[in-house]
Tab-separated table of C-alpha atoms in Angstrom:
chain	number	residue	atom	x	y	z
A	1	UNK	CA	48.016	-27.772	10.839
A	2	UNK	CA	51.743	-27.412	11.412
A	3	UNK	CA	51.830	-24.032	9.648
A	4	UNK	CA	48.917	-22.693	11.688
A	5	UNK	CA	50.519	-23.962	14.891
A	6	UNK	CA	53.875	-22.423	13.982
A	7	UNK	CA	52.131	-19.107	13.339
A	8	UNK	CA	50.416	-19.323	16.738
A	9	UNK	CA	53.620	-20.155	18.593
A	10	UNK	CA	55.406	-17.287	16.842
A	11	UNK	CA	52.563	-14.974	17.871
A	12	UNK	CA	53.180	-15.965	21.494
A	13	UNK	CA	56.965	-15.813	21.307
A	14	UNK	CA	57.288	-12.553	19.359
A	15	UNK	CA	53.983	-10.936	20.281
A	16	UNK	CA	51.129	-9.940	18.003
A	17	UNK	CA	51.294	-6.548	16.224
A	18	UNK	CA	50.338	-3.599	18.428
A	19	UNK	CA	47.168	-2.853	16.437
A	20	UNK	CA	46.048	-6.463	16.806
A	21	UNK	CA	46.764	-6.460	20.536
A	22	UNK	CA	44.695	-3.306	20.963
A	23	UNK	CA	41.898	-4.936	18.972
A	24	UNK	CA	41.978	-7.979	21.253
A	25	UNK	CA	41.339	-5.896	24.378
A	26	UNK	CA	38.076	-4.792	22.801
A	27	UNK	CA	37.147	-8.425	22.087
A	28	UNK	CA	37.788	-9.424	25.694
A	29	UNK	CA	35.785	-6.467	26.973
A	30	UNK	CA	32.860	-7.285	24.682
A	31	UNK	CA	32.802	-10.935	25.772
A	32	UNK	CA	32.886	-9.996	29.462
A	33	UNK	CA	29.989	-7.587	28.994
A	34	UNK	CA	27.963	-10.147	27.063
A	35	UNK	CA	28.602	-12.795	29.730
A	36	UNK	CA	27.491	-10.498	32.538
A	37	UNK	CA	24.361	-9.433	30.688
A	38	UNK	CA	23.463	-13.074	30.029
A	39	UNK	CA	24.090	-13.995	33.654
A	40	UNK	CA	21.613	-11.337	34.743
A	41	UNK	CA	19.019	-12.067	32.037
A	42	UNK	CA	16.367	-14.636	33.031
A	43	UNK	CA	15.618	-15.240	29.344
A	44	UNK	CA	19.172	-16.532	28.814
A	45	UNK	CA	18.300	-19.787	30.545
A	46	UNK	CA	20.976	-21.892	28.854
A	47	UNK	CA	23.718	-20.175	30.881
A	48	UNK	CA	22.312	-21.026	34.332
A	49	UNK	CA	21.461	-24.542	33.117
A	50	UNK	CA	25.044	-25.137	31.987
A	51	UNK	CA	26.360	-23.690	35.268
A	52	UNK	CA	24.172	-26.122	37.228
A	53	UNK	CA	25.511	-28.977	35.104
A	54	UNK	CA	29.105	-27.882	35.740
A	55	UNK	CA	28.430	-27.764	39.472
A	56	UNK	CA	27.102	-31.337	39.330
A	57	UNK	CA	30.325	-32.476	37.684
A	58	UNK	CA	32.466	-30.815	40.376
A	59	UNK	CA	36.269	-30.933	40.248
A	60	UNK	CA	39.202	-28.775	41.273
A	61	UNK	CA	38.639	-25.019	41.180
A	62	UNK	CA	41.032	-23.708	38.519
A	63	UNK	CA	39.095	-20.904	36.840
A	64	UNK	CA	36.132	-18.604	37.452
A	65	UNK	CA	32.623	-18.795	36.073
A	66	UNK	CA	31.850	-15.195	35.158
A	67	UNK	CA	29.002	-13.648	37.085
A	68	UNK	CA	28.538	-16.419	39.653
A	69	UNK	CA	32.109	-16.469	40.966
A	70	UNK	CA	32.107	-20.314	41.036
A	71	UNK	CA	35.553	-21.870	40.891
A	72	UNK	CA	35.524	-24.769	38.450
A	73	UNK	CA	37.928	-26.933	36.453
A	74	UNK	CA	39.220	-24.897	33.522
A	75	UNK	CA	37.218	-26.811	30.869
A	76	UNK	CA	34.019	-26.367	32.900
A	77	UNK	CA	34.632	-22.637	33.411
A	78	UNK	CA	35.212	-22.293	29.659
A	79	UNK	CA	31.938	-24.145	29.024
A	80	UNK	CA	29.931	-21.835	31.285
A	81	UNK	CA	31.537	-18.639	30.047
A	82	UNK	CA	31.348	-19.590	26.372
A	83	UNK	CA	27.657	-20.346	26.773
A	84	UNK	CA	27.083	-16.990	28.455
A	85	UNK	CA	29.110	-15.208	25.762
A	86	UNK	CA	26.838	-16.524	22.987
A	87	UNK	CA	23.555	-16.807	24.889
A	88	UNK	CA	22.170	-13.390	23.945
A	89	UNK	CA	23.346	-13.447	20.316
A	90	UNK	CA	25.248	-10.241	21.015
A	91	UNK	CA	28.741	-11.535	20.129
A	92	UNK	CA	30.943	-10.368	17.268
A	93	UNK	CA	30.919	-11.778	13.725
A	94	UNK	CA	33.746	-12.353	11.270
A	95	UNK	CA	33.031	-11.463	7.645
A	96	UNK	CA	32.709	-13.008	5.153
A	97	UNK	CA	32.873	-16.378	6.938
A	98	UNK	CA	29.898	-15.317	9.137
A	99	UNK	CA	31.095	-17.013	12.298
A	100	UNK	CA	31.472	-15.727	15.860
A	101	UNK	CA	35.075	-16.385	16.947
A	102	UNK	CA	35.418	-14.420	20.185
A	103	UNK	CA	32.628	-16.224	22.057
A	104	UNK	CA	34.593	-19.506	21.920
A	105	UNK	CA	38.204	-18.355	21.921
A	106	UNK	CA	38.071	-15.687	24.645
A	107	UNK	CA	36.310	-17.881	27.272
A	108	UNK	CA	38.759	-20.714	26.571
A	109	UNK	CA	41.712	-18.343	26.880
A	110	UNK	CA	40.405	-16.750	30.089
A	111	UNK	CA	40.000	-20.170	31.715
A	112	UNK	CA	43.391	-21.431	30.549
A	113	UNK	CA	45.136	-18.199	31.537
A	114	UNK	CA	43.667	-18.298	35.035
A	115	UNK	CA	44.585	-21.963	35.468
A	116	UNK	CA	48.124	-21.415	34.147
A	117	UNK	CA	48.822	-18.133	35.938
A	118	UNK	CA	49.408	-16.267	32.685
A	119	UNK	CA	50.086	-12.564	32.286
A	120	UNK	CA	47.719	-10.199	30.561
A	121	UNK	CA	50.135	-9.942	27.648
A	122	UNK	CA	50.187	-13.721	27.220
A	123	UNK	CA	46.401	-13.802	27.256
A	124	UNK	CA	46.169	-11.110	24.584
A	125	UNK	CA	48.580	-12.892	22.224
A	126	UNK	CA	46.845	-16.244	22.733
A	127	UNK	CA	43.441	-14.734	21.945
A	128	UNK	CA	44.873	-13.069	18.830
A	129	UNK	CA	46.258	-16.362	17.545
A	130	UNK	CA	43.142	-18.360	18.430
A	131	UNK	CA	40.736	-15.954	16.754
A	132	UNK	CA	42.936	-15.773	13.665
A	133	UNK	CA	43.036	-19.569	13.318
A	134	UNK	CA	39.266	-19.770	13.845
A	135	UNK	CA	38.597	-17.067	11.249
A	136	UNK	CA	41.020	-18.604	8.740
A	137	UNK	CA	39.255	-21.964	9.016
A	138	UNK	CA	35.962	-20.176	8.422
A	139	UNK	CA	37.396	-18.368	5.394
A	140	UNK	CA	38.583	-21.662	3.937
A	141	UNK	CA	34.929	-22.728	3.725
A	142	UNK	CA	33.772	-19.548	1.970
A	143	UNK	CA	32.901	-19.975	-1.717
A	144	UNK	CA	33.249	-16.690	-3.667
A	145	UNK	CA	31.187	-18.027	-6.550
A	146	UNK	CA	28.155	-18.608	-4.316
A	147	UNK	CA	29.041	-15.957	-1.700
A	148	UNK	CA	28.242	-18.309	1.129
A	149	UNK	CA	29.844	-20.750	3.562
A	150	UNK	CA	29.729	-24.461	2.875
A	151	UNK	CA	29.211	-25.017	6.592
A	152	UNK	CA	26.092	-22.866	6.506
A	153	UNK	CA	24.750	-24.487	3.358
A	154	UNK	CA	25.018	-27.886	5.045
A	155	UNK	CA	23.267	-26.758	8.229
A	156	UNK	CA	26.467	-26.818	10.263
A	157	UNK	CA	27.451	-24.194	12.817
A	158	UNK	CA	30.865	-22.987	11.675
A	159	UNK	CA	31.159	-20.955	14.875
A	160	UNK	CA	31.341	-24.011	17.099
A	161	UNK	CA	33.167	-26.273	14.634
A	162	UNK	CA	35.981	-23.809	13.843
A	163	UNK	CA	35.803	-22.270	17.310
A	164	UNK	CA	36.840	-25.557	18.887
A	165	UNK	CA	40.166	-25.479	17.050
A	166	UNK	CA	40.707	-21.769	17.713
A	167	UNK	CA	40.005	-22.344	21.406
A	168	UNK	CA	42.460	-25.262	21.493
A	169	UNK	CA	45.175	-23.114	19.914
A	170	UNK	CA	44.671	-20.308	22.436
A	171	UNK	CA	44.574	-22.689	25.407
A	172	UNK	CA	47.580	-24.641	24.155
A	173	UNK	CA	49.660	-21.472	23.946
A	174	UNK	CA	48.715	-20.482	27.494
A	175	UNK	CA	49.550	-23.935	28.829
A	176	UNK	CA	53.034	-23.487	27.361
A	177	UNK	CA	52.861	-26.041	24.570
A	178	UNK	CA	55.491	-25.711	21.818
A	179	UNK	CA	54.369	-25.413	18.203
A	180	UNK	CA	54.231	-29.197	17.857
A	181	UNK	CA	52.093	-29.445	20.979
A	182	UNK	CA	49.745	-26.712	19.750
A	183	UNK	CA	49.316	-28.695	16.533
A	184	UNK	CA	48.465	-31.769	18.582
A	185	UNK	CA	45.958	-29.790	20.679
A	186	UNK	CA	44.200	-28.594	17.524
A	187	UNK	CA	44.427	-32.075	16.017
A	188	UNK	CA	42.723	-33.538	19.073
A	189	UNK	CA	40.134	-30.735	19.097
A	190	UNK	CA	39.198	-31.462	15.483
A	191	UNK	CA	37.592	-34.684	16.710
A	192	UNK	CA	35.474	-32.717	19.183
A	193	UNK	CA	33.936	-29.860	17.182
A	194	UNK	CA	30.271	-29.993	16.212
A	195	UNK	CA	27.094	-27.945	15.919
A	196	UNK	CA	23.837	-27.824	13.961
A	197	UNK	CA	21.915	-24.606	13.299
A	198	UNK	CA	18.384	-25.986	13.094
A	199	UNK	CA	17.591	-24.159	16.339
A	200	UNK	CA	17.873	-20.880	14.404
A	201	UNK	CA	14.859	-21.927	12.378
A	202	UNK	CA	12.512	-23.699	14.746
A	203	UNK	CA	13.650	-23.009	18.305
A	204	UNK	CA	15.501	-24.771	21.108
A	205	UNK	CA	18.199	-23.449	23.431
A	206	UNK	CA	21.081	-25.740	22.486
A	207	UNK	CA	22.651	-23.267	20.030
A	208	UNK	CA	23.385	-20.943	22.947
A	209	UNK	CA	25.683	-23.626	24.356
A	210	UNK	CA	27.604	-24.163	21.101
A	211	UNK	CA	30.354	-21.654	21.893
A	212	UNK	CA	30.567	-22.962	25.442
A	213	UNK	CA	31.078	-26.497	24.232
A	214	UNK	CA	33.675	-25.309	21.715
A	215	UNK	CA	35.569	-23.505	24.496
A	216	UNK	CA	35.247	-26.562	26.753
A	217	UNK	CA	36.484	-28.890	24.012
A	218	UNK	CA	39.361	-26.568	23.147
A	219	UNK	CA	40.634	-26.382	26.728
A	220	UNK	CA	40.126	-30.128	27.165
A	221	UNK	CA	42.054	-30.855	23.972
A	222	UNK	CA	44.934	-28.640	25.122
A	223	UNK	CA	45.092	-30.468	28.467
A	224	UNK	CA	45.045	-33.826	26.689
A	225	UNK	CA	47.889	-32.684	24.416
A	226	UNK	CA	49.791	-31.440	27.469
A	227	UNK	CA	49.500	-34.943	28.928
A	228	UNK	CA	50.650	-36.655	25.742
A	229	UNK	CA	47.604	-37.287	23.532
A	230	UNK	CA	48.471	-36.582	19.893
A	231	UNK	CA	46.534	-35.597	16.797
A	232	UNK	CA	47.115	-36.595	13.163
A	233	UNK	CA	49.525	-34.318	11.253
A	234	UNK	CA	47.108	-34.183	8.308
A	235	UNK	CA	44.067	-33.483	10.469
A	236	UNK	CA	42.864	-30.681	8.184
A	237	UNK	CA	43.618	-31.777	4.634
A	238	UNK	CA	43.809	-35.562	5.010
A	239	UNK	CA	41.577	-38.094	3.282
A	240	UNK	CA	39.512	-38.453	6.449
A	241	UNK	CA	40.378	-35.049	7.878
A	242	UNK	CA	38.518	-31.893	8.866
A	243	UNK	CA	37.812	-30.539	5.383
A	244	UNK	CA	36.757	-33.905	3.968
A	245	UNK	CA	34.463	-34.655	6.898
A	246	UNK	CA	32.753	-31.274	7.045
A	247	UNK	CA	33.034	-29.882	3.523
A	248	UNK	CA	33.437	-32.907	1.226
A	249	UNK	CA	37.019	-31.842	0.623
A	250	UNK	CA	36.110	-28.456	-0.856
A	251	UNK	CA	38.129	-25.680	0.763
A	252	UNK	CA	40.203	-22.638	-0.123
A	253	UNK	CA	43.810	-23.344	0.883
A	254	UNK	CA	44.921	-19.832	-0.061
A	255	UNK	CA	42.350	-18.224	2.238
A	256	UNK	CA	43.548	-20.525	5.004
A	257	UNK	CA	47.269	-19.802	4.746
A	258	UNK	CA	47.997	-16.833	2.466
A	259	UNK	CA	49.683	-13.941	4.276
A	260	UNK	CA	49.458	-15.739	7.610
A	261	UNK	CA	51.002	-13.482	10.259
A	262	UNK	CA	51.135	-10.500	7.893
A	263	UNK	CA	47.522	-10.015	6.790
A	264	UNK	CA	45.174	-10.483	9.717
A	265	UNK	CA	41.540	-11.579	9.490
A	266	UNK	CA	40.856	-10.625	13.114
A	267	UNK	CA	40.085	-6.937	12.341
A	268	UNK	CA	37.338	-8.112	9.967
A	269	UNK	CA	35.470	-9.419	12.995
A	270	UNK	CA	32.772	-6.806	13.588
A	271	UNK	CA	30.905	-5.967	16.777
A	272	UNK	CA	27.148	-6.126	17.153
A	273	UNK	CA	25.306	-2.937	18.147
A	274	UNK	CA	22.031	-4.872	18.556
A	275	UNK	CA	21.406	-8.128	20.504
A	276	UNK	CA	19.975	-10.111	17.588
A	277	UNK	CA	21.143	-12.358	14.782
A	278	UNK	CA	23.602	-10.381	12.695
A	279	UNK	CA	21.618	-10.953	9.487
A	280	UNK	CA	18.834	-8.801	10.982
A	281	UNK	CA	21.048	-5.785	11.642
A	282	UNK	CA	20.630	-3.963	8.322
A	283	UNK	CA	16.868	-4.370	8.764
A	284	UNK	CA	17.144	-2.656	12.155
A	285	UNK	CA	19.205	0.129	10.580
A	286	UNK	CA	16.555	0.702	7.912
A	287	UNK	CA	13.726	0.733	10.432
A	288	UNK	CA	15.561	3.123	12.749
A	289	UNK	CA	16.264	5.478	9.842
A	290	UNK	CA	12.607	5.528	8.792
A	291	UNK	CA	11.518	6.114	12.368
A	292	UNK	CA	14.023	8.969	12.714
A	293	UNK	CA	12.513	10.425	9.541
A	294	UNK	CA	9.115	10.643	11.199
A	295	UNK	CA	7.456	7.369	10.247
A	296	UNK	CA	4.814	6.416	12.828
A	297	UNK	CA	4.476	2.642	13.342
A	298	UNK	CA	0.684	2.855	13.641
A	299	UNK	CA	0.548	4.283	10.095
A	300	UNK	CA	2.141	1.174	8.540
A	301	UNK	CA	-0.233	-0.852	6.358
A	302	UNK	CA	2.413	-3.307	5.209
A	303	UNK	CA	6.178	-3.531	4.774
A	304	UNK	CA	8.590	-5.465	2.598
A	305	UNK	CA	12.088	-6.250	3.845
A	306	UNK	CA	14.590	-7.047	1.101
A	307	UNK	CA	17.691	-8.924	2.240
A	308	UNK	CA	20.395	-11.144	0.794
A	309	UNK	CA	18.898	-14.373	-0.543
A	310	UNK	CA	21.106	-16.673	1.582
A	311	UNK	CA	19.864	-15.169	4.866
A	312	UNK	CA	16.183	-15.832	4.220
A	313	UNK	CA	16.488	-19.347	5.629
A	314	UNK	CA	17.628	-17.867	8.952
A	315	UNK	CA	15.473	-14.751	9.431
A	316	UNK	CA	12.419	-15.371	7.227
A	317	UNK	CA	11.622	-19.085	7.184
A	318	UNK	CA	9.282	-20.666	8.087
A	319	UNK	CA	7.295	-17.456	7.406
A	320	UNK	CA	4.565	-18.194	9.944
A	321	UNK	CA	7.055	-18.805	12.752
A	322	UNK	CA	9.078	-15.702	11.901
A	323	UNK	CA	5.958	-13.524	11.763
A	324	UNK	CA	5.026	-14.712	15.247
A	325	UNK	CA	8.114	-15.942	17.134
A	326	UNK	CA	7.530	-18.402	19.965
A	327	UNK	CA	9.990	-16.833	22.404
A	328	UNK	CA	12.064	-13.675	22.880
A	329	UNK	CA	15.162	-15.614	21.798
A	330	UNK	CA	13.402	-16.859	18.672
A	331	UNK	CA	12.452	-13.236	17.951
A	332	UNK	CA	16.155	-12.390	17.595
A	333	UNK	CA	16.182	-14.494	14.434
A	334	UNK	CA	13.045	-12.926	12.947
A	335	UNK	CA	13.358	-10.240	10.279
A	336	UNK	CA	9.725	-9.157	10.715
A	337	UNK	CA	9.958	-8.906	14.490
A	338	UNK	CA	13.181	-6.866	14.627
A	339	UNK	CA	11.768	-4.441	12.045
A	340	UNK	CA	8.665	-4.015	14.178
A	341	UNK	CA	10.657	-3.596	17.395
A	342	UNK	CA	12.908	-0.969	15.820
A	343	UNK	CA	9.976	0.955	14.335
A	344	UNK	CA	8.294	0.991	17.741
A	345	UNK	CA	11.418	2.326	19.415
A	346	UNK	CA	14.345	0.666	21.163
A	347	UNK	CA	17.022	1.425	23.712
A	348	UNK	CA	20.814	1.379	23.844
A	349	UNK	CA	22.392	1.870	20.438
A	350	UNK	CA	18.982	1.389	18.770
A	351	UNK	CA	17.750	-1.924	20.132
A	352	UNK	CA	18.947	-3.399	23.398
A	353	UNK	CA	18.314	-6.395	25.609
A	354	UNK	CA	15.191	-4.871	27.132
A	355	UNK	CA	13.580	-4.979	23.687
A	356	UNK	CA	13.877	-8.778	23.768
A	357	UNK	CA	13.028	-9.358	27.413
A	358	UNK	CA	9.528	-10.461	26.417
A	359	UNK	CA	7.459	-10.691	23.264
A	360	UNK	CA	5.651	-7.396	22.746
A	361	UNK	CA	2.079	-7.628	21.461
A	362	UNK	CA	2.351	-4.397	19.490
A	363	UNK	CA	5.539	-5.663	17.870
A	364	UNK	CA	3.894	-8.990	17.046
A	365	UNK	CA	0.939	-7.228	15.441
A	366	UNK	CA	3.263	-5.066	13.346
A	367	UNK	CA	5.533	-8.025	12.464
A	368	UNK	CA	2.529	-9.774	10.930
A	369	UNK	CA	2.460	-7.010	8.306
A	370	UNK	CA	6.132	-7.428	7.318
A	371	UNK	CA	7.191	-9.872	4.620
A	372	UNK	CA	10.742	-10.761	3.634
A	373	UNK	CA	12.050	-11.133	0.063
A	374	UNK	CA	15.395	-11.564	-1.662
A	375	UNK	CA	17.010	-8.310	-2.797
A	376	UNK	CA	19.465	-8.375	-5.689
A	377	UNK	CA	21.817	-5.691	-4.398
A	378	UNK	CA	21.925	-7.117	-0.875
A	379	UNK	CA	22.658	-10.539	-2.353
A	380	UNK	CA	25.540	-9.101	-4.393
A	381	UNK	CA	27.118	-7.530	-1.323
A	382	UNK	CA	26.644	-10.555	0.943
A	383	UNK	CA	28.537	-11.737	2.959
A	384	UNK	CA	31.268	-9.112	2.828
A	385	UNK	CA	28.621	-6.736	4.143
A	386	UNK	CA	25.086	-7.188	5.426
A	387	UNK	CA	22.691	-5.007	3.419
A	388	UNK	CA	18.923	-4.530	3.250
A	389	UNK	CA	16.119	-2.346	1.939
A	390	UNK	CA	12.881	-1.669	3.775
A	391	UNK	CA	9.861	-0.525	1.798
A	392	UNK	CA	6.790	0.599	3.729
A	393	UNK	CA	3.297	1.334	2.463
A	394	UNK	CA	1.345	3.620	4.770
A	395	UNK	CA	-2.381	3.535	5.415
A	396	UNK	CA	-2.823	6.733	3.398
A	397	UNK	CA	-1.337	5.004	0.341
A	398	UNK	CA	2.021	6.780	0.400
A	399	UNK	CA	5.307	4.852	0.584
A	400	UNK	CA	8.637	5.165	2.369
A	401	UNK	CA	11.912	3.390	1.605
A	402	UNK	CA	15.377	3.179	3.103
A	403	UNK	CA	18.383	1.124	2.031
A	404	UNK	CA	21.701	0.355	3.744
A	405	UNK	CA	24.637	-1.296	1.985
A	406	UNK	CA	26.571	-2.111	5.166
A	407	UNK	CA	24.992	-2.566	8.566
A	408	UNK	CA	26.099	-0.457	11.501
A	409	UNK	CA	29.174	-2.023	13.055
A	410	UNK	CA	30.072	-3.565	9.684
A	411	UNK	CA	33.191	-2.998	7.571
A	412	UNK	CA	32.023	0.387	6.261
A	413	UNK	CA	30.456	1.584	9.523
A	414	UNK	CA	32.509	0.197	12.433
A	415	UNK	CA	31.530	0.918	16.015
A	416	UNK	CA	33.740	3.466	17.704
A	417	UNK	CA	35.552	2.654	20.928
A	418	UNK	CA	33.114	4.961	22.711
A	419	UNK	CA	30.118	3.066	21.285
A	420	UNK	CA	31.694	-0.235	22.298
A	421	UNK	CA	32.091	1.046	25.840
A	422	UNK	CA	28.473	2.247	25.876
A	423	UNK	CA	27.469	-1.304	24.986
A	424	UNK	CA	29.764	-2.743	27.660
A	425	UNK	CA	28.476	-0.447	30.391
A	426	UNK	CA	24.892	-1.277	29.498
A	427	UNK	CA	25.607	-5.011	29.560
A	428	UNK	CA	27.849	-5.183	32.609
A	429	UNK	CA	25.604	-2.801	34.523
A	430	UNK	CA	22.900	-5.454	34.529
A	431	UNK	CA	24.982	-7.565	36.909
A	432	UNK	CA	27.444	-5.174	38.583
A	433	UNK	CA	27.370	-1.965	40.565
A	434	UNK	CA	28.537	1.106	38.657
A	435	UNK	CA	31.910	1.239	40.404
A	436	UNK	CA	32.562	-2.437	39.608
A	437	UNK	CA	31.721	-1.797	35.938
A	438	UNK	CA	34.316	0.974	35.760
A	439	UNK	CA	36.858	-1.179	37.600
A	440	UNK	CA	36.400	-3.962	35.076
A	441	UNK	CA	36.602	-1.525	32.170
A	442	UNK	CA	39.898	-0.156	33.504
A	443	UNK	CA	41.260	-3.679	33.993
A	444	UNK	CA	40.424	-4.612	30.400
A	445	UNK	CA	42.094	-1.461	29.082
A	446	UNK	CA	45.260	-2.316	31.038
A	447	UNK	CA	45.250	-5.985	30.043
A	448	UNK	CA	48.266	-5.934	27.662
A	449	UNK	CA	50.552	-4.813	30.491
A	450	UNK	CA	48.847	-6.592	33.409
A	451	UNK	CA	51.146	-8.902	35.425
A	452	UNK	CA	48.317	-11.419	35.748
A	453	UNK	CA	45.222	-12.203	33.692
A	454	UNK	CA	43.551	-14.016	36.605
A	455	UNK	CA	41.790	-11.034	38.255
A	456	UNK	CA	39.875	-10.205	35.066
A	457	UNK	CA	37.138	-12.877	35.320
A	458	UNK	CA	37.247	-12.714	39.112
A	459	UNK	CA	36.243	-9.058	39.017
A	460	UNK	CA	32.960	-10.082	37.447
A	461	UNK	CA	31.202	-11.157	40.600
A	462	UNK	CA	27.493	-10.424	40.954
A	463	UNK	CA	26.827	-7.387	43.060
């Protein structure tokens, strides 16, 4: 942990590379937009529930709950904002670890920066370090021979487990901890991280709060370290440490530490163009391509979606539940449903939040005719890219097929800055007036040189 903490402190003291700092402004913007969209979306009920819980707890007003404007203790603000950031499943994904670092690290950093009176530049560097640590921990769990994460194979949510430590690193930097103190903050946070992904399969809203709890735990751990609580120096590699507890001691030390500070994992964190589980995105791409080619959804007799074998547990099983999701949120984890929704026509960049506002009967009827199977090529590419093939048999007996080897927004097809801002405007516009959206966009663009990071979440009042 000492080497990761030293890297983080150096990132604060010397500043992250310019390209990384520019990247971070996009991450902050994306998180703010996702939070605002969730705040305004009645289907994202975990966010309001967590806000009500935070209000019950009370405490000194140190940081802002995005959207509501509530002033809360910094850990509580991080909890609310992290929940909102992940509530719509619209947050970015690091490949190949397949975790969502920004939704934990950015809310923790925003809360800590506001409480500490940090500059925009300090916020940017802290987010860069926190996301990098989170992604590196995720990479350490990735097994090249099986092309999957040990966390995922064990039913654990790497996003919240690794995100807790990344959030603690970012918060510790903003609270002014030296490298040793940052190591203690992460060492304390390692006892707080948790998360199970069963909700992806069978429902429940708790997963939406995972990033919020990681952000809350990270800020709390940094405050505890600031006040003198210490963590074990071997918290990661020790006999009873992080890797032994979560991964039975199997981890890739080179992926964790090699090129630290020179080769960054942060740019491998890709944005989502569609508000659904990232494993479904190549399926959406295939469906949109077939629709653009003239395929009429009413002509579909049956369809077969081929995806990477490891993702079937998330988007295809149990088959009956995925063919007929129980809620709009559950539909975001259904391969059959997203194919149907995309074939029927979506908004935004292809599918947007309105397409998941309620379960659509036409989409449900079409989803019942879609089955999911393992595809060899998609499995070979996973998880460095999300790939899929969609084969459709029409009622007249003819067939159509489309394949993508990297989903839109992925390593081979990144979203442009303009597309990212289209997404942000669509999301933020659900909670803010048009002029407030543009004001927030300008503030995010200017973040690296802003004298204070505090106005950023405060700008996101409902209006």
